[in-house]
């Protein structure tokens, strides 16, 4: 199907960008993959890692927490939970109201 071909093409393009250390380009492709399949939790994980590499800790944490919630038996759970915890500790606190 056209959907399957497009998904495969984007997946291969993302891998090329990851392998050539082009996280911004890889992120743009992951965004397109998630438009095609919003519940692809592996792409959500990958987007979180790419956000982390690009310095957007808040977006990284949101994606990693979503992945960990949706894929409780993930083989990479321990490493990603550690990363998420590190991001939580370093996240700027919301200012107190009052």
mmCIF file of N, CA, C and O in Angstrom:
data_model
loop_
_atom_site.group_PDB
_atom_site.id
_atom_site.type_symbol
_atom_site.label_atom_id
_atom_site.label_comp_id
_atom_site.label_asym_id
_atom_site.label_seq_id
_atom_site.Cartn_x
_atom_site.Cartn_y
_atom_site.Cartn_z
ATOM 1 N N UNK A 1 0.831 -1.186 0.000
ATOM 2 C CA UNK A 1 0.000 0.000 0.000
ATOM 3 C C UNK A 1 0.877 1.252 0.000
ATOM 4 O O UNK A 1 2.049 1.208 0.391
ATOM 5 N N UNK A 2 0.295 2.355 -0.391
ATOM 6 C CA UNK A 2 1.020 3.625 -0.405
ATOM 7 C C UNK A 2 1.443 3.997 1.017
ATOM 8 O O UNK A 2 2.562 4.484 1.242
ATOM 9 N N UNK A 3 0.572 3.762 1.987
ATOM 10 C CA UNK A 3 0.878 4.052 3.384
ATOM 11 C C UNK A 3 2.131 3.296 3.830
ATOM 12 O O UNK A 3 3.030 3.873 4.445
ATOM 13 N N UNK A 4 2.185 2.007 3.518
ATOM 14 C CA UNK A 4 3.326 1.185 3.926
ATOM 15 C C UNK A 4 4.612 1.645 3.238
ATOM 16 O O UNK A 4 5.677 1.694 3.872
ATOM 17 N N UNK A 5 4.524 1.997 1.985
ATOM 18 C CA UNK A 5 5.709 2.461 1.248
ATOM 19 C C UNK A 5 6.208 3.779 1.826
ATOM 20 O O UNK A 5 7.410 3.954 2.062
ATOM 21 N N UNK A 6 5.301 4.705 2.064
ATOM 22 C CA UNK A 6 5.675 5.997 2.631
ATOM 23 C C UNK A 6 6.292 5.835 4.015
ATOM 24 O O UNK A 6 7.319 6.440 4.333
ATOM 25 N N UNK A 7 5.684 4.986 4.832
ATOM 26 C CA UNK A 7 6.215 4.743 6.175
ATOM 27 C C UNK A 7 7.623 4.160 6.105
ATOM 28 O O UNK A 7 8.528 4.602 6.824
ATOM 29 N N UNK A 8 7.818 3.199 5.231
ATOM 30 C CA UNK A 8 9.139 2.567 5.095
ATOM 31 C C UNK A 8 10.179 3.567 4.599
ATOM 32 O O UNK A 8 11.317 3.604 5.095
ATOM 33 N N UNK A 9 9.790 4.384 3.640
ATOM 34 C CA UNK A 9 10.697 5.391 3.099
ATOM 35 C C UNK A 9 11.116 6.369 4.191
ATOM 36 O O UNK A 9 12.305 6.675 4.348
ATOM 37 N N UNK A 10 10.157 6.852 4.964
ATOM 38 C CA UNK A 10 10.469 7.781 6.048
ATOM 39 C C UNK A 10 11.328 7.119 7.124
ATOM 40 O O UNK A 10 12.249 7.736 7.664
ATOM 41 N N UNK A 11 11.013 5.857 7.438
ATOM 42 C CA UNK A 11 11.792 5.125 8.436
ATOM 43 C C UNK A 11 13.258 5.015 7.995
ATOM 44 O O UNK A 11 14.183 5.254 8.783
ATOM 45 N N UNK A 12 13.473 4.680 6.722
ATOM 46 C CA UNK A 12 14.837 4.571 6.203
ATOM 47 C C UNK A 12 15.539 5.925 6.207
ATOM 48 O O UNK A 12 16.728 6.014 6.543
ATOM 49 N N UNK A 13 14.817 6.973 5.853
ATOM 50 C CA UNK A 13 15.391 8.314 5.867
ATOM 51 C C UNK A 13 15.785 8.721 7.287
ATOM 52 O O UNK A 13 16.863 9.272 7.520
ATOM 53 N N UNK A 14 14.909 8.413 8.244
ATOM 54 C CA UNK A 14 15.227 8.717 9.646
ATOM 55 C C UNK A 14 16.514 8.011 10.061
ATOM 56 O O UNK A 14 17.396 8.626 10.679
ATOM 57 N N UNK A 15 16.642 6.750 9.704
ATOM 58 C CA UNK A 15 17.845 6.004 10.083
ATOM 59 C C UNK A 15 19.107 6.596 9.458
ATOM 60 O O UNK A 15 20.159 6.624 10.105
ATOM 61 N N UNK A 16 19.011 7.080 8.236
ATOM 62 C CA UNK A 16 20.160 7.728 7.594
ATOM 63 C C UNK A 16 20.561 8.964 8.390
ATOM 64 O O UNK A 16 21.740 9.182 8.684
ATOM 65 N N UNK A 17 19.568 9.765 8.778
ATOM 66 C CA UNK A 17 19.864 10.979 9.534
ATOM 67 C C UNK A 17 20.433 10.659 10.914
ATOM 68 O O UNK A 17 21.320 11.350 11.403
ATOM 69 N N UNK A 18 19.923 9.628 11.553
ATOM 70 C CA UNK A 18 20.457 9.229 12.858
ATOM 71 C C UNK A 18 21.907 8.775 12.708
ATOM 72 O O UNK A 18 22.775 9.170 13.491
ATOM 73 N N UNK A 19 22.172 7.962 11.693
ATOM 74 C CA UNK A 19 23.526 7.439 11.483
ATOM 75 C C UNK A 19 24.525 8.524 11.113
ATOM 76 O O UNK A 19 25.719 8.388 11.385
ATOM 77 N N UNK A 20 24.052 9.598 10.492
ATOM 78 C CA UNK A 20 24.952 10.692 10.102
ATOM 79 C C UNK A 20 24.941 11.811 11.132
ATOM 80 O O UNK A 20 25.411 12.916 10.851
ATOM 81 N N UNK A 21 24.396 11.534 12.317
ATOM 82 C CA UNK A 21 24.365 12.488 13.429
ATOM 83 C C UNK A 21 23.706 13.809 13.023
ATOM 84 O O UNK A 21 24.279 14.881 13.217
ATOM 85 N N UNK A 22 22.508 13.694 12.462
ATOM 86 C CA UNK A 22 21.718 14.863 12.068
ATOM 87 C C UNK A 22 20.389 14.828 12.818
ATOM 88 O O UNK A 22 19.340 14.557 12.226
ATOM 89 N N UNK A 23 20.427 15.099 14.146
ATOM 90 C CA UNK A 23 19.207 14.931 14.935
ATOM 91 C C UNK A 23 18.056 15.843 14.523
ATOM 92 O O UNK A 23 16.900 15.441 14.597
ATOM 93 N N UNK A 24 18.337 17.048 14.079
ATOM 94 C CA UNK A 24 17.240 17.947 13.677
ATOM 95 C C UNK A 24 16.510 17.397 12.456
ATOM 96 O O UNK A 24 15.277 17.430 12.390
ATOM 97 N N UNK A 25 17.270 16.877 11.506
ATOM 98 C CA UNK A 25 16.648 16.289 10.312
ATOM 99 C C UNK A 25 15.896 15.014 10.682
ATOM 100 O O UNK A 25 14.799 14.764 10.190
ATOM 101 N N UNK A 26 16.495 14.207 11.554
ATOM 102 C CA UNK A 26 15.831 12.977 11.993
ATOM 103 C C UNK A 26 14.522 13.309 12.710
ATOM 104 O O UNK A 26 13.502 12.646 12.513
ATOM 105 N N UNK A 27 14.553 14.359 13.527
ATOM 106 C CA UNK A 27 13.353 14.769 14.251
ATOM 107 C C UNK A 27 12.236 15.169 13.285
ATOM 108 O O UNK A 27 11.078 14.808 13.484
ATOM 109 N N UNK A 28 12.580 15.892 12.238
ATOM 110 C CA UNK A 28 11.567 16.295 11.251
ATOM 111 C C UNK A 28 10.912 15.075 10.614
ATOM 112 O O UNK A 28 9.702 15.061 10.378
ATOM 113 N N UNK A 29 11.699 14.045 10.377
ATOM 114 C CA UNK A 29 11.151 12.822 9.779
ATOM 115 C C UNK A 29 10.279 12.078 10.794
ATOM 116 O O UNK A 29 9.202 11.588 10.456
ATOM 117 N N UNK A 30 10.732 12.015 12.041
ATOM 118 C CA UNK A 30 9.936 11.342 13.082
ATOM 119 C C UNK A 30 8.589 12.038 13.246
ATOM 120 O O UNK A 30 7.558 11.377 13.422
ATOM 121 N N UNK A 31 8.578 13.358 13.157
ATOM 122 C CA UNK A 31 7.308 14.091 13.247
ATOM 123 C C UNK A 31 6.341 13.615 12.155
ATOM 124 O O UNK A 31 5.147 13.438 12.401
ATOM 125 N N UNK A 32 6.854 13.403 10.953
ATOM 126 C CA UNK A 32 6.016 12.920 9.847
ATOM 127 C C UNK A 32 5.547 11.484 10.095
ATOM 128 O O UNK A 32 4.402 11.138 9.823
ATOM 129 N N UNK A 33 6.445 10.659 10.622
ATOM 130 C CA UNK A 33 6.057 9.284 10.941
ATOM 131 C C UNK A 33 4.941 9.262 11.985
ATOM 132 O O UNK A 33 4.012 8.456 11.899
ATOM 133 N N UNK A 34 5.028 10.154 12.965
ATOM 134 C CA UNK A 34 4.001 10.199 14.005
ATOM 135 C C UNK A 34 2.684 10.774 13.481
ATOM 136 O O UNK A 34 1.621 10.434 14.004
ATOM 137 N N UNK A 35 2.734 11.604 12.458
ATOM 138 C CA UNK A 35 1.491 12.044 11.819
ATOM 139 C C UNK A 35 0.793 10.864 11.156
ATOM 140 O O UNK A 35 -0.435 10.764 11.176
ATOM 141 N N UNK A 36 1.585 9.979 10.566
ATOM 142 C CA UNK A 36 1.024 8.791 9.908
ATOM 143 C C UNK A 36 0.518 7.767 10.916
ATOM 144 O O UNK A 36 -0.456 7.071 10.659
ATOM 145 N N UNK A 37 1.216 7.662 12.048
ATOM 146 C CA UNK A 37 0.840 6.663 13.052
ATOM 147 C C UNK A 37 1.122 7.219 14.450
ATOM 148 O O UNK A 37 2.170 6.946 15.034
ATOM 149 N N UNK A 38 0.178 7.978 14.996
ATOM 150 C CA UNK A 38 0.392 8.626 16.303
ATOM 151 C C UNK A 38 0.647 7.664 17.457
ATOM 152 O O UNK A 38 1.231 8.054 18.459
ATOM 153 N N UNK A 39 0.228 6.431 17.337
ATOM 154 C CA UNK A 39 0.438 5.479 18.435
ATOM 155 C C UNK A 39 1.637 4.566 18.191
ATOM 156 O O UNK A 39 1.721 3.492 18.771
ATOM 157 N N UNK A 40 2.578 5.007 17.378
ATOM 158 C CA UNK A 40 3.829 4.265 17.209
ATOM 159 C C UNK A 40 4.751 4.678 18.348
ATOM 160 O O UNK A 40 5.435 5.693 18.281
ATOM 161 N N UNK A 41 4.704 3.895 19.407
ATOM 162 C CA UNK A 41 5.416 4.273 20.629
ATOM 163 C C UNK A 41 6.926 4.273 20.450
ATOM 164 O O UNK A 41 7.637 5.026 21.121
ATOM 165 N N UNK A 42 7.443 3.442 19.537
ATOM 166 C CA UNK A 42 8.889 3.452 19.289
ATOM 167 C C UNK A 42 9.323 4.767 18.660
ATOM 168 O O UNK A 42 10.391 5.294 18.986
ATOM 169 N N UNK A 43 8.502 5.301 17.785
ATOM 170 C CA UNK A 43 8.827 6.605 17.200
ATOM 171 C C UNK A 43 8.707 7.700 18.261
ATOM 172 O O UNK A 43 9.466 8.663 18.259
ATOM 173 N N UNK A 44 7.756 7.554 19.170
ATOM 174 C CA UNK A 44 7.624 8.522 20.264
ATOM 175 C C UNK A 44 8.883 8.487 21.126
ATOM 176 O O UNK A 44 9.412 9.521 21.519
ATOM 177 N N UNK A 45 9.376 7.278 21.402
ATOM 178 C CA UNK A 45 10.635 7.137 22.158
ATOM 179 C C UNK A 45 11.781 7.811 21.408
ATOM 180 O O UNK A 45 12.550 8.579 21.987
ATOM 181 N N UNK A 46 11.870 7.510 20.117
ATOM 182 C CA UNK A 46 12.956 8.077 19.325
ATOM 183 C C UNK A 46 12.883 9.596 19.290
ATOM 184 O O UNK A 46 13.908 10.283 19.370
ATOM 185 N N UNK A 47 11.656 10.127 19.197
ATOM 186 C CA UNK A 47 11.507 11.577 19.209
ATOM 187 C C UNK A 47 11.994 12.151 20.543
ATOM 188 O O UNK A 47 12.656 13.184 20.579
ATOM 189 N N UNK A 48 11.690 11.457 21.648
ATOM 190 C CA UNK A 48 12.169 11.905 22.947
ATOM 191 C C UNK A 48 13.686 11.945 23.014
ATOM 192 O O UNK A 48 14.271 12.902 23.532
ATOM 193 N N UNK A 49 14.313 10.923 22.487
ATOM 194 C CA UNK A 49 15.782 10.883 22.492
ATOM 195 C C UNK A 49 16.346 11.997 21.602
ATOM 196 O O UNK A 49 17.322 12.663 21.968
ATOM 197 N N UNK A 50 15.717 12.226 20.466
ATOM 198 C CA UNK A 50 16.173 13.299 19.576
ATOM 199 C C UNK A 50 15.984 14.668 20.229
ATOM 200 O O UNK A 50 16.864 15.527 20.150
ATOM 201 N N UNK A 51 14.844 14.863 20.884
ATOM 202 C CA UNK A 51 14.639 16.124 21.614
ATOM 203 C C UNK A 51 15.737 16.304 22.665
ATOM 204 O O UNK A 51 16.251 17.404 22.867
ATOM 205 N N UNK A 52 16.073 15.232 23.353
ATOM 206 C CA UNK A 52 17.134 15.294 24.360
ATOM 207 C C UNK A 52 18.457 15.717 23.717
ATOM 208 O O UNK A 52 19.152 16.587 24.219
ATOM 209 N N UNK A 53 18.787 15.101 22.587
ATOM 210 C CA UNK A 53 20.032 15.432 21.890
ATOM 211 C C UNK A 53 20.056 16.891 21.444
ATOM 212 O O UNK A 53 21.114 17.515 21.398
ATOM 213 N N UNK A 54 18.871 17.419 21.135
ATOM 214 C CA UNK A 54 18.771 18.800 20.668
ATOM 215 C C UNK A 54 18.625 19.804 21.816
ATOM 216 O O UNK A 54 18.539 21.003 21.589
ATOM 217 N N UNK A 55 18.571 19.297 23.057
ATOM 218 C CA UNK A 55 18.543 20.178 24.214
ATOM 219 C C UNK A 55 17.161 20.594 24.698
ATOM 220 O O UNK A 55 17.050 21.430 25.595
ATOM 221 N N UNK A 56 16.106 20.018 24.125
ATOM 222 C CA UNK A 56 14.748 20.342 24.583
ATOM 223 C C UNK A 56 14.341 19.308 25.621
ATOM 224 O O UNK A 56 13.689 18.313 25.326
ATOM 225 N N UNK A 57 14.734 19.551 26.848
ATOM 226 C CA UNK A 57 14.553 18.572 27.922
ATOM 227 C C UNK A 57 13.083 18.341 28.250
ATOM 228 O O UNK A 57 12.674 17.230 28.540
ATOM 229 N N UNK A 58 12.288 19.389 28.210
ATOM 230 C CA UNK A 58 10.867 19.255 28.542
ATOM 231 C C UNK A 58 10.147 18.360 27.522
ATOM 232 O O UNK A 58 9.396 17.467 27.889
ATOM 233 N N UNK A 59 10.401 18.591 26.229
ATOM 234 C CA UNK A 59 9.786 17.765 25.185
ATOM 235 C C UNK A 59 10.307 16.331 25.272
ATOM 236 O O UNK A 59 9.544 15.374 25.097
ATOM 237 N N UNK A 60 11.599 16.193 25.557
ATOM 238 C CA UNK A 60 12.180 14.856 25.701
ATOM 239 C C UNK A 60 11.499 14.095 26.824
ATOM 240 O O UNK A 60 11.105 12.935 26.658
ATOM 241 N N UNK A 61 11.338 14.746 27.960
ATOM 242 C CA UNK A 61 10.718 14.102 29.112
ATOM 243 C C UNK A 61 9.274 13.692 28.803
ATOM 244 O O UNK A 61 8.859 12.576 29.126
ATOM 245 N N UNK A 62 8.528 14.555 28.160
ATOM 246 C CA UNK A 62 7.130 14.242 27.832
ATOM 247 C C UNK A 62 7.048 12.997 26.950
ATOM 248 O O UNK A 62 6.238 12.094 27.203
ATOM 249 N N UNK A 63 7.890 12.932 25.925
ATOM 250 C CA UNK A 63 7.854 11.772 25.032
ATOM 251 C C UNK A 63 8.336 10.510 25.728
ATOM 252 O O UNK A 63 7.751 9.428 25.552
ATOM 253 N N UNK A 64 9.390 10.618 26.511
ATOM 254 C CA UNK A 64 9.901 9.432 27.192
ATOM 255 C C UNK A 64 8.907 8.914 28.226
ATOM 256 O O UNK A 64 8.715 7.700 28.351
ATOM 257 N N UNK A 65 8.251 9.817 28.943
ATOM 258 C CA UNK A 65 7.244 9.381 29.919
ATOM 259 C C UNK A 65 6.068 8.706 29.221
ATOM 260 O O UNK A 65 5.545 7.703 29.708
ATOM 261 N N UNK A 66 5.660 9.238 28.074
ATOM 262 C CA UNK A 66 4.572 8.611 27.303
ATOM 263 C C UNK A 66 4.978 7.215 26.867
ATOM 264 O O UNK A 66 4.215 6.260 27.016
ATOM 265 N N UNK A 67 6.185 7.085 26.353
ATOM 266 C CA UNK A 67 6.678 5.781 25.911
ATOM 267 C C UNK A 67 6.704 4.787 27.075
ATOM 268 O O UNK A 67 6.210 3.657 26.946
ATOM 269 N N UNK A 68 7.249 5.202 28.197
ATOM 270 C CA UNK A 68 7.357 4.301 29.347
ATOM 271 C C UNK A 68 5.978 3.883 29.862
ATOM 272 O O UNK A 68 5.802 2.750 30.309
ATOM 273 N N UNK A 69 5.018 4.772 29.787
ATOM 274 C CA UNK A 69 3.656 4.452 30.219
ATOM 275 C C UNK A 69 2.983 3.482 29.250
ATOM 276 O O UNK A 69 2.316 2.536 29.665
ATOM 277 N N UNK A 70 3.180 3.710 27.966
ATOM 278 C CA UNK A 70 2.491 2.908 26.958
ATOM 279 C C UNK A 70 3.155 1.556 26.699
ATOM 280 O O UNK A 70 2.507 0.640 26.213
ATOM 281 N N UNK A 71 4.445 1.442 26.991
ATOM 282 C CA UNK A 71 5.191 0.201 26.728
ATOM 283 C C UNK A 71 5.856 -0.245 28.034
ATOM 284 O O UNK A 71 7.069 -0.133 28.201
ATOM 285 N N UNK A 72 5.051 -0.747 28.980
ATOM 286 C CA UNK A 72 5.599 -1.071 30.308
ATOM 287 C C UNK A 72 6.659 -2.170 30.303
ATOM 288 O O UNK A 72 7.493 -2.217 31.203
ATOM 289 N N UNK A 73 6.639 -3.035 29.305
ATOM 290 C CA UNK A 73 7.620 -4.123 29.253
ATOM 291 C C UNK A 73 8.736 -3.858 28.250
ATOM 292 O O UNK A 73 9.378 -4.790 27.768
ATOM 293 N N UNK A 74 8.988 -2.604 27.941
ATOM 294 C CA UNK A 74 10.003 -2.245 26.944
ATOM 295 C C UNK A 74 11.376 -2.773 27.355
ATOM 296 O O UNK A 74 11.762 -2.662 28.518
ATOM 297 N N UNK A 75 12.116 -3.332 26.411
ATOM 298 C CA UNK A 75 13.448 -3.847 26.740
ATOM 299 C C UNK A 75 14.430 -2.750 27.145
ATOM 300 O O UNK A 75 15.389 -3.016 27.859
ATOM 301 N N UNK A 76 14.171 -1.523 26.707
ATOM 302 C CA UNK A 76 15.056 -0.408 27.038
ATOM 303 C C UNK A 76 14.520 0.427 28.201
ATOM 304 O O UNK A 76 14.975 1.537 28.453
ATOM 305 N N UNK A 77 13.568 -0.137 28.923
ATOM 306 C CA UNK A 77 12.880 0.592 29.984
ATOM 307 C C UNK A 77 13.839 1.146 31.044
ATOM 308 O O UNK A 77 13.734 2.299 31.441
ATOM 309 N N UNK A 78 14.766 0.318 31.506
ATOM 310 C CA UNK A 78 15.660 0.746 32.591
ATOM 311 C C UNK A 78 16.463 1.976 32.187
ATOM 312 O O UNK A 78 16.509 2.960 32.923
ATOM 313 N N UNK A 79 17.071 1.950 31.018
ATOM 314 C CA UNK A 79 17.891 3.078 30.574
ATOM 315 C C UNK A 79 17.042 4.330 30.367
ATOM 316 O O UNK A 79 17.442 5.428 30.759
ATOM 317 N N UNK A 80 15.872 4.164 29.757
ATOM 318 C CA UNK A 80 15.034 5.330 29.487
ATOM 319 C C UNK A 80 14.396 5.877 30.759
ATOM 320 O O UNK A 80 14.215 7.091 30.893
ATOM 321 N N UNK A 81 14.093 5.010 31.702
ATOM 322 C CA UNK A 81 13.556 5.481 32.986
ATOM 323 C C UNK A 81 14.618 6.296 33.722
ATOM 324 O O UNK A 81 14.305 7.316 34.340
ATOM 325 N N UNK A 82 15.878 5.871 33.634
ATOM 326 C CA UNK A 82 16.976 6.629 34.248
ATOM 327 C C UNK A 82 17.120 8.004 33.598
ATOM 328 O O UNK A 82 17.300 9.005 34.282
ATOM 329 N N UNK A 83 17.042 8.010 32.268
ATOM 330 C CA UNK A 83 17.141 9.279 31.553
ATOM 331 C C UNK A 83 15.978 10.192 31.935
ATOM 332 O O UNK A 83 16.176 11.384 32.215
ATOM 333 N N UNK A 84 14.766 9.637 31.972
ATOM 334 C CA UNK A 84 13.596 10.437 32.345
ATOM 335 C C UNK A 84 13.749 10.987 33.761
ATOM 336 O O UNK A 84 13.431 12.154 34.017
ATOM 337 N N UNK A 85 14.236 10.180 34.671
ATOM 338 C CA UNK A 85 14.429 10.639 36.050
ATOM 339 C C UNK A 85 15.454 11.783 36.102
ATOM 340 O O UNK A 85 15.265 12.766 36.817
ATOM 341 N N UNK A 86 16.505 11.645 35.330
ATOM 342 C CA UNK A 86 17.509 12.704 35.261
ATOM 343 C C UNK A 86 16.892 13.986 34.706
ATOM 344 O O UNK A 86 17.155 15.082 35.211
ATOM 345 N N UNK A 87 16.056 13.859 33.702
ATOM 346 C CA UNK A 87 15.397 15.035 33.125
ATOM 347 C C UNK A 87 14.426 15.662 34.124
ATOM 348 O O UNK A 87 14.317 16.886 34.198
ATOM 349 N N UNK A 88 13.738 14.825 34.879
ATOM 350 C CA UNK A 88 12.810 15.331 35.908
ATOM 351 C C UNK A 88 13.560 16.149 36.959
ATOM 352 O O UNK A 88 13.105 17.199 37.375
ATOM 353 N N UNK A 89 14.702 15.639 37.388
ATOM 354 C CA UNK A 89 15.489 16.331 38.419
ATOM 355 C C UNK A 89 16.021 17.658 37.913
ATOM 356 O O UNK A 89 16.123 18.613 38.669
ATOM 357 N N UNK A 90 16.392 17.696 36.633
ATOM 358 C CA UNK A 90 16.989 18.898 36.067
ATOM 359 C C UNK A 90 15.960 19.868 35.505
ATOM 360 O O UNK A 90 16.311 20.992 35.141
ATOM 361 N N UNK A 91 14.697 19.431 35.436
ATOM 362 C CA UNK A 91 13.665 20.287 34.836
ATOM 363 C C UNK A 91 13.466 21.523 35.692
ATOM 364 O O UNK A 91 13.467 21.442 36.919
ATOM 365 N N UNK A 92 13.297 22.655 35.036
ATOM 366 C CA UNK A 92 13.034 23.855 35.839
ATOM 367 C C UNK A 92 11.704 23.729 36.560
ATOM 368 O O UNK A 92 10.739 23.213 36.016
ATOM 369 N N UNK A 93 11.704 24.144 37.784
ATOM 370 C CA UNK A 93 10.485 24.081 38.596
ATOM 371 C C UNK A 93 9.545 25.202 38.193
ATOM 372 O O UNK A 93 9.996 26.289 37.823
ATOM 373 N N UNK A 94 8.263 24.915 38.292
ATOM 374 C CA UNK A 94 7.294 25.972 38.047
ATOM 375 C C UNK A 94 7.386 26.966 39.203
ATOM 376 O O UNK A 94 7.541 26.570 40.356
ATOM 377 N N UNK A 95 7.321 28.251 38.897
ATOM 378 C CA UNK A 95 7.384 29.224 39.996
ATOM 379 C C UNK A 95 6.181 29.087 40.909
ATOM 380 O O UNK A 95 5.083 28.756 40.475
ATOM 381 N N UNK A 96 6.424 29.310 42.166
ATOM 382 C CA UNK A 96 5.337 29.235 43.147
ATOM 383 C C UNK A 96 4.405 30.421 42.943
ATOM 384 O O UNK A 96 4.867 31.538 42.701
ATOM 385 N N UNK A 97 3.126 30.129 43.051
ATOM 386 C CA UNK A 97 2.152 31.218 42.918
ATOM 387 C C UNK A 97 1.921 31.838 44.281
ATOM 388 O O UNK A 97 1.950 31.166 45.291
ATOM 389 N N UNK A 98 1.637 33.147 44.272
ATOM 390 C CA UNK A 98 1.303 33.760 45.542
ATOM 391 C C UNK A 98 2.105 34.895 45.888
ATOM 392 O O UNK A 98 2.870 35.594 45.880
#
